[in-house]
Backbone as ProteinMPNN parsed JSONL, in Angstrom:
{"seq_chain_A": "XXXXXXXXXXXXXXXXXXXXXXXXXXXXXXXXXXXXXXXXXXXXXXXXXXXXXXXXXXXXXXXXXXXXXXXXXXXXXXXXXXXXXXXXXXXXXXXXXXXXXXXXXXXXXXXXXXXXX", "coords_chain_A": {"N_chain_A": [[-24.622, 10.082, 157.979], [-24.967, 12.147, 156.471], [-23.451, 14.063, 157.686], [-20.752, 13.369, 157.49], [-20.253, 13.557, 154.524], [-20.431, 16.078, 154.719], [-18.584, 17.028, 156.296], [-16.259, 15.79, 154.596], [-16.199, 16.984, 152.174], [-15.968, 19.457, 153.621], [-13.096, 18.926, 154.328], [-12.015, 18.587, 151.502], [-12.504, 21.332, 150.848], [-10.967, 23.059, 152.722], [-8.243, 21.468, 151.902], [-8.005, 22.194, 149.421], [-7.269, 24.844, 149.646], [-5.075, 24.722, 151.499], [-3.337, 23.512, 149.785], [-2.906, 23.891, 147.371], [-1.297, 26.252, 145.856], [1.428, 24.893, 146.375], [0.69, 22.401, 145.182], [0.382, 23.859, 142.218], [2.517, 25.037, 141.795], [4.791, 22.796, 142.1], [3.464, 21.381, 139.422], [3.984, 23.255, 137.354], [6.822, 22.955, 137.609], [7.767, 20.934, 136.624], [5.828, 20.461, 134.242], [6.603, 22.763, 133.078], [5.037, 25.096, 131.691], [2.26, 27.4, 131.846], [-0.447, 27.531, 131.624], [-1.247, 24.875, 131.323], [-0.212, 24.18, 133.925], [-1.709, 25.592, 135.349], [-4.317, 24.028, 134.624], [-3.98, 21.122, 135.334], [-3.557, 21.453, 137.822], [-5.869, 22.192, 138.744], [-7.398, 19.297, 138.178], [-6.34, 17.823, 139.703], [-7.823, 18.423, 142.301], [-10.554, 17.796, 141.555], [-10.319, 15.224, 141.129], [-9.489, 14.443, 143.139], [-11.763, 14.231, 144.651], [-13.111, 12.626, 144.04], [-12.326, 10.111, 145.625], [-13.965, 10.297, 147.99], [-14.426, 8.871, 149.888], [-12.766, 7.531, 150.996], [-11.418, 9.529, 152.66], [-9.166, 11.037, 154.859], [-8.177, 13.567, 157.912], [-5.356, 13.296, 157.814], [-4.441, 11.76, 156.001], [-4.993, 13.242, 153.368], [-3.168, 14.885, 152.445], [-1.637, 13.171, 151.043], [-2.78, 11.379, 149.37], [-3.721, 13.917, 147.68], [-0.149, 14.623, 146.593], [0.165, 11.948, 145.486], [-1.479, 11.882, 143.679], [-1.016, 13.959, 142.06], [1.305, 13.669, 141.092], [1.066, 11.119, 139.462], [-1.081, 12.613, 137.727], [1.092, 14.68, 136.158], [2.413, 12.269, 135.561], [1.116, 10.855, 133.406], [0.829, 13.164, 131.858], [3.152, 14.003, 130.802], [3.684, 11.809, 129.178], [1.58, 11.534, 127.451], [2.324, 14.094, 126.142], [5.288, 13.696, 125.376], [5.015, 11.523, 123.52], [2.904, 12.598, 121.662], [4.704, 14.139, 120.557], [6.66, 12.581, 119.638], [5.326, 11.601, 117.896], [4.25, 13.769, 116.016], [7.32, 14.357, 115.062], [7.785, 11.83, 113.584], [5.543, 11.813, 111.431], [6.334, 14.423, 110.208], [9.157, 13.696, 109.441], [8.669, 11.43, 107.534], [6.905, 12.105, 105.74], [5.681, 12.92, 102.9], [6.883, 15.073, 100.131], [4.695, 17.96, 99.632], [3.643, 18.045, 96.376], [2.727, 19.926, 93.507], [0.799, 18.11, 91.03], [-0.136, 19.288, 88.315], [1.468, 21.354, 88.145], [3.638, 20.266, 87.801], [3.275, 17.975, 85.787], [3.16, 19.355, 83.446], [5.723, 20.937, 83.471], [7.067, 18.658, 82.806], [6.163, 18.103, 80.629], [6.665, 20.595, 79.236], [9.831, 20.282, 79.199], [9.578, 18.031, 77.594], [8.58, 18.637, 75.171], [10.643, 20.531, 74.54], [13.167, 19.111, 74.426], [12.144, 17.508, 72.119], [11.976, 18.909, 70.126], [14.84, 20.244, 69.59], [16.368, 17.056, 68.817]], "CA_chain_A": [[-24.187, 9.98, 156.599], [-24.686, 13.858, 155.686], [-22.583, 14.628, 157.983], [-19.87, 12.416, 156.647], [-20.28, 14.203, 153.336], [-20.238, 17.645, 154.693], [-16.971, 16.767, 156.536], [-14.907, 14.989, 153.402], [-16.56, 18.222, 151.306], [-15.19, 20.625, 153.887], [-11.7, 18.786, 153.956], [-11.399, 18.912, 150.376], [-12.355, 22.658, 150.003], [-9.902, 23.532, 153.593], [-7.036, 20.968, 151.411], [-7.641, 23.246, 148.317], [-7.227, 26.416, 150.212], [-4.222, 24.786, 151.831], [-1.981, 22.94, 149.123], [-3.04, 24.867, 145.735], [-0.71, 26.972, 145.584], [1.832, 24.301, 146.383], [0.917, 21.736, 143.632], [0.657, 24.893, 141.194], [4.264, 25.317, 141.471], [5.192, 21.508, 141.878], [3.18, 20.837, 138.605], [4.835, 24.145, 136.728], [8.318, 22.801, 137.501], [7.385, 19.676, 136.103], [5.753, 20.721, 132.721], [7.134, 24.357, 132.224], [4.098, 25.52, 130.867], [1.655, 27.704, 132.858], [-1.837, 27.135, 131.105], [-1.59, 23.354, 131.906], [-0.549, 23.615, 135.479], [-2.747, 25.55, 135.611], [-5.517, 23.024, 134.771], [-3.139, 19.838, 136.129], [-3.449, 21.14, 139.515], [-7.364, 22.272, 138.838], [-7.399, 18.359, 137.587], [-5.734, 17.088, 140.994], [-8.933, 18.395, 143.217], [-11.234, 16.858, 141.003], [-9.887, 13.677, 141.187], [-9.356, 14.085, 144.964], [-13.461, 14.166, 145.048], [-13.588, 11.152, 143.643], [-11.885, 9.487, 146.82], [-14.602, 11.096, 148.934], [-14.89, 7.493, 151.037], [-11.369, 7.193, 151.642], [-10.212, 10.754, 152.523], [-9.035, 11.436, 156.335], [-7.095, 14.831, 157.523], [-4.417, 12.728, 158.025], [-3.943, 11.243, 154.247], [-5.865, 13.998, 152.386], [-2.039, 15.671, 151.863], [-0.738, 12.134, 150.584], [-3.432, 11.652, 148.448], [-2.947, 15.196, 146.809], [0.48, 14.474, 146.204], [0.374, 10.972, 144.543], [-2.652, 11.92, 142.375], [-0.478, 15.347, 141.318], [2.508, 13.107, 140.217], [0.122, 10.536, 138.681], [-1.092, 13.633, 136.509], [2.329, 14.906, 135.818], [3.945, 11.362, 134.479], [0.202, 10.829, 132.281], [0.788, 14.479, 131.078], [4.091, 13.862, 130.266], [3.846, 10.306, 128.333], [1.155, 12.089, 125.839], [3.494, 15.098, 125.096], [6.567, 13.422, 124.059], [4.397, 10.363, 122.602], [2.627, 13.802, 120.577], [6.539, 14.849, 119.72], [7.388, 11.887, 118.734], [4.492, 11.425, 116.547], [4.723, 14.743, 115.043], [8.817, 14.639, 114.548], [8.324, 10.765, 112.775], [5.046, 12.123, 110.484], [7.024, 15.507, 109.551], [9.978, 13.472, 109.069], [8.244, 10.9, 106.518], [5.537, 12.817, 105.263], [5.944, 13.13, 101.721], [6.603, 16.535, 99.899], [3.241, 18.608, 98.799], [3.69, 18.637, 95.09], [1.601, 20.29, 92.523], [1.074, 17.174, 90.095], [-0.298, 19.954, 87.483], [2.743, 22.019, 87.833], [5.098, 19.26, 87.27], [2.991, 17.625, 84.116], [3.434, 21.32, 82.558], [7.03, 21.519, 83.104], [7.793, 17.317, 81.978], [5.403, 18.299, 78.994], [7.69, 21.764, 78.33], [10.638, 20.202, 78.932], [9.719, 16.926, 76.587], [8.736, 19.196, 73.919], [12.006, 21.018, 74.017], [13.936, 17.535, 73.856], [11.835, 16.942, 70.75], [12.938, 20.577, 68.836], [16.436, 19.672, 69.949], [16.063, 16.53, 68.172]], "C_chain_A": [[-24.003, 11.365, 155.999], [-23.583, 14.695, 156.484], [-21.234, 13.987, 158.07], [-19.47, 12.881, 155.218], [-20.057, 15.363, 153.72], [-18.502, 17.387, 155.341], [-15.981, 16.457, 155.463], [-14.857, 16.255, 152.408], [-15.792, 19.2, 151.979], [-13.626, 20.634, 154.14], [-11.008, 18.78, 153.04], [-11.328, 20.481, 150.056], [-10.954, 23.12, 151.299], [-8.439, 22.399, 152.479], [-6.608, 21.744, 150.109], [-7.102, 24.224, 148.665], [-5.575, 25.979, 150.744], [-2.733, 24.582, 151.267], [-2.282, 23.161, 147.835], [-1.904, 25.466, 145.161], [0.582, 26.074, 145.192], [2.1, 23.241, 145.112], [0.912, 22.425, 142.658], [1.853, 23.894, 140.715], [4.923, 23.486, 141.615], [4.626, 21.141, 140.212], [4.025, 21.923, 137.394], [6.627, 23.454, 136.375], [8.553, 21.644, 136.901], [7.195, 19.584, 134.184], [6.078, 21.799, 132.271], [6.123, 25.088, 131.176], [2.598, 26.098, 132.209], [0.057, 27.444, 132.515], [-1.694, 25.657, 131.907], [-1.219, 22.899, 133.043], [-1.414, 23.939, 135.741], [-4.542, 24.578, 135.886], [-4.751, 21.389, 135.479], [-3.559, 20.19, 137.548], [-5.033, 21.473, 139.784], [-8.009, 20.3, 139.045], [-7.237, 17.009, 139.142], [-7.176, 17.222, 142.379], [-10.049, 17.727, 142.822], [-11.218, 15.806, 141.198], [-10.206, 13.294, 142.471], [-10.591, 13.789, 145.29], [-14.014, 12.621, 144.794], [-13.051, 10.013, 144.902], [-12.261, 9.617, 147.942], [-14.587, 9.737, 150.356], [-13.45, 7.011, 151.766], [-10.59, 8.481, 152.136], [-10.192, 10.691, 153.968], [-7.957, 12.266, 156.256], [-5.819, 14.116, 157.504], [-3.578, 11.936, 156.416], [-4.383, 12.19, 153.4], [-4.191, 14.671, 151.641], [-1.113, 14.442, 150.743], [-1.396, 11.592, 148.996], [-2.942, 12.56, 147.217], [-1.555, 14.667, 146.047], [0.411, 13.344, 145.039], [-0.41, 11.428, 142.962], [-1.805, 13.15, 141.369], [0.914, 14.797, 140.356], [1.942, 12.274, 139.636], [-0.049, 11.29, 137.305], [-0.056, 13.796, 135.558], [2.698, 13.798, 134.951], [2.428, 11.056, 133.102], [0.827, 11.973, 131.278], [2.133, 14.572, 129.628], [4.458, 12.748, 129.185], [2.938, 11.003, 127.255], [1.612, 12.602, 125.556], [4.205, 14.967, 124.684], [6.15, 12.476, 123.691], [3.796, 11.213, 121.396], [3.711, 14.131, 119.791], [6.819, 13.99, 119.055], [6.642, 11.435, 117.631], [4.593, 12.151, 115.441], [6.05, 14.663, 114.474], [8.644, 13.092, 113.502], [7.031, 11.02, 111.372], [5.768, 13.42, 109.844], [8.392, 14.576, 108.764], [10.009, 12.296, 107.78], [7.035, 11.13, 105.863], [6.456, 13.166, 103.425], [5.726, 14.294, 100.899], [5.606, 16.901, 99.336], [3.979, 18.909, 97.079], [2.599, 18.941, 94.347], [1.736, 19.522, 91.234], [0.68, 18.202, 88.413], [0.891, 20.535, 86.937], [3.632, 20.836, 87.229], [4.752, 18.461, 85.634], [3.154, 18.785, 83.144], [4.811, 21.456, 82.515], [7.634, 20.411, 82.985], [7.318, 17.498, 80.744], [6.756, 19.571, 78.583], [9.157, 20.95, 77.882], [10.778, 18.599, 77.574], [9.787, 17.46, 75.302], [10.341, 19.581, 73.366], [12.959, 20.032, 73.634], [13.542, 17.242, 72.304], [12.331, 17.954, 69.903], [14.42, 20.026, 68.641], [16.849, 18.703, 68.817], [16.336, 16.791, 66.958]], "O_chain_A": [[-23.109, 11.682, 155.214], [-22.991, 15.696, 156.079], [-20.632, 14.326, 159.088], [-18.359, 12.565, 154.791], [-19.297, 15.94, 152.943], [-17.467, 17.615, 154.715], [-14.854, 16.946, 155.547], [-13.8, 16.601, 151.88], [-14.987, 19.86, 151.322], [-12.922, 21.642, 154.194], [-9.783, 18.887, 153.098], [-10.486, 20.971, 149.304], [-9.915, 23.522, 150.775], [-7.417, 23.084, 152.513], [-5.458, 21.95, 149.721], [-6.25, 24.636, 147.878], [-4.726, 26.822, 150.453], [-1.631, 24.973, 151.653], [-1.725, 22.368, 147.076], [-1.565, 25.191, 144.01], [1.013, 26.195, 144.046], [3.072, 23.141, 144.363], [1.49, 21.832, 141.747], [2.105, 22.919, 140.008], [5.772, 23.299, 140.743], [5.497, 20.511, 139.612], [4.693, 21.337, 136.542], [7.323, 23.478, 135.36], [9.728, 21.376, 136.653], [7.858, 19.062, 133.288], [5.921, 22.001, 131.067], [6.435, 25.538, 130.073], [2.129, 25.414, 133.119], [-0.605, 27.096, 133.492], [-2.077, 25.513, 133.068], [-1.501, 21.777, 133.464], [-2.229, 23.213, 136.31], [-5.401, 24.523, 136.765], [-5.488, 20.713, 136.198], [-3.873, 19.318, 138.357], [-5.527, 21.123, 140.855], [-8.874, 20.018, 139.875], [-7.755, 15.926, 139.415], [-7.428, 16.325, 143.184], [-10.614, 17.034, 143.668], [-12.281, 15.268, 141.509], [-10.854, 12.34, 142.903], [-10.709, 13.043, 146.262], [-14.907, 11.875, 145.197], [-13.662, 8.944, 144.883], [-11.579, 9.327, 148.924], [-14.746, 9.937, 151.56], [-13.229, 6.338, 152.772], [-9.363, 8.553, 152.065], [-11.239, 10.27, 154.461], [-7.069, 12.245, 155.404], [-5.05, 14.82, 156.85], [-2.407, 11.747, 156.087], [-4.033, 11.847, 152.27], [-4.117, 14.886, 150.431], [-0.236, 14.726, 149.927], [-0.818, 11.451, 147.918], [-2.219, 12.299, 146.256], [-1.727, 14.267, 144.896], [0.558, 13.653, 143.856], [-0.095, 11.35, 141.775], [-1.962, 13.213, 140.15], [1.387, 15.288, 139.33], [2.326, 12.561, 138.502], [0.44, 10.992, 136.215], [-0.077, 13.305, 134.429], [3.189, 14.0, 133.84], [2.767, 11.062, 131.918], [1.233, 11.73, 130.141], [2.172, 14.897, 128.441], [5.434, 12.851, 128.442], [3.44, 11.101, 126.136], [1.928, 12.312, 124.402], [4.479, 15.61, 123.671], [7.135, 11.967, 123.156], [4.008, 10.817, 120.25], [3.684, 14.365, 118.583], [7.234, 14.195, 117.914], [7.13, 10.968, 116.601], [4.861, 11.762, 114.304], [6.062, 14.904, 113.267], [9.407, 13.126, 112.537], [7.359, 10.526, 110.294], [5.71, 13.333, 108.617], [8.601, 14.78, 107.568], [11.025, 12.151, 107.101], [6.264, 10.241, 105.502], [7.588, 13.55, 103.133], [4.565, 14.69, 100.801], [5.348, 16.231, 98.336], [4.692, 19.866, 96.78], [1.553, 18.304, 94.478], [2.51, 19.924, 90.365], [1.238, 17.793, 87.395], [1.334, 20.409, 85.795], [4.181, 20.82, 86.127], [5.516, 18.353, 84.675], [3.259, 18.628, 81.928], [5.257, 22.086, 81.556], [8.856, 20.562, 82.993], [7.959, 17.103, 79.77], [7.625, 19.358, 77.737], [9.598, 20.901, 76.734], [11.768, 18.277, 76.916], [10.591, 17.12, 74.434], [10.985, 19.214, 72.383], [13.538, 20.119, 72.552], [14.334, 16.854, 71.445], [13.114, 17.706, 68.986], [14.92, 19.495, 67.65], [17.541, 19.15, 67.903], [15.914, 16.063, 66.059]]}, "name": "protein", "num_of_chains": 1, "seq": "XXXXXXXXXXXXXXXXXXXXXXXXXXXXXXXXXXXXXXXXXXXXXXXXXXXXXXXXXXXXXXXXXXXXXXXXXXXXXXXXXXXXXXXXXXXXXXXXXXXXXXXXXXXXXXXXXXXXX"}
């Protein structure tokens, strides 16, 4: 059993060492933003740990992949679900007025109506 664990442990750190670099740049070209491939492809080994009972050298690369496009289409459904939140609250958000200012200048301008008068 421990050595069942040290094996799946030393195929995930030899699969880091081997396809890092790889999903980087697959997850970069994806979201165009280097902070969050950064952590997307940090995000992808993590995950992979969690599949410690199912990993063999033989799927460990297939794995990787799915889980890295997995990431990717999540990543991508909150950011333009974020855009489109932000673009439909900016776009019905109601203007900041200063209700002071404006009773000060319906009061000036009522007065002046009344001089007028």
């Amino acid at each position: 059993m421990e050595n069942s664990t040290m094996t799946t442990s030393q195929l995930i750190a030899d699969s880091y060492v081997s396809y890092h670099s790889q999903v980087y740049l697959y997850i970069l070209h994806k979201v165009n933003c280097q902070k969050e491939a950064e952590d997307l492809s940090q995000d992808v080994f993590l995950r992979l740990m969690e599949y410690k009972q199912m990993l063999r050298p033989d799927t460990v690369k297939f794995f990787i992949y799915t889980i890295s496009r997995n990431l990717v289409n999540d990543y991508l459904r909150r950011y333009y679900k974020r855009q489109e939140i932000s673009s439909y609250m900016y776009d019905h958000a109601e203007t900041c007025t200063n209700d002071t200012e404006s009773r000060i200048i319906s009061d000036d301008l009522a007065a002046l109506e009344q001089r007028k008068l």
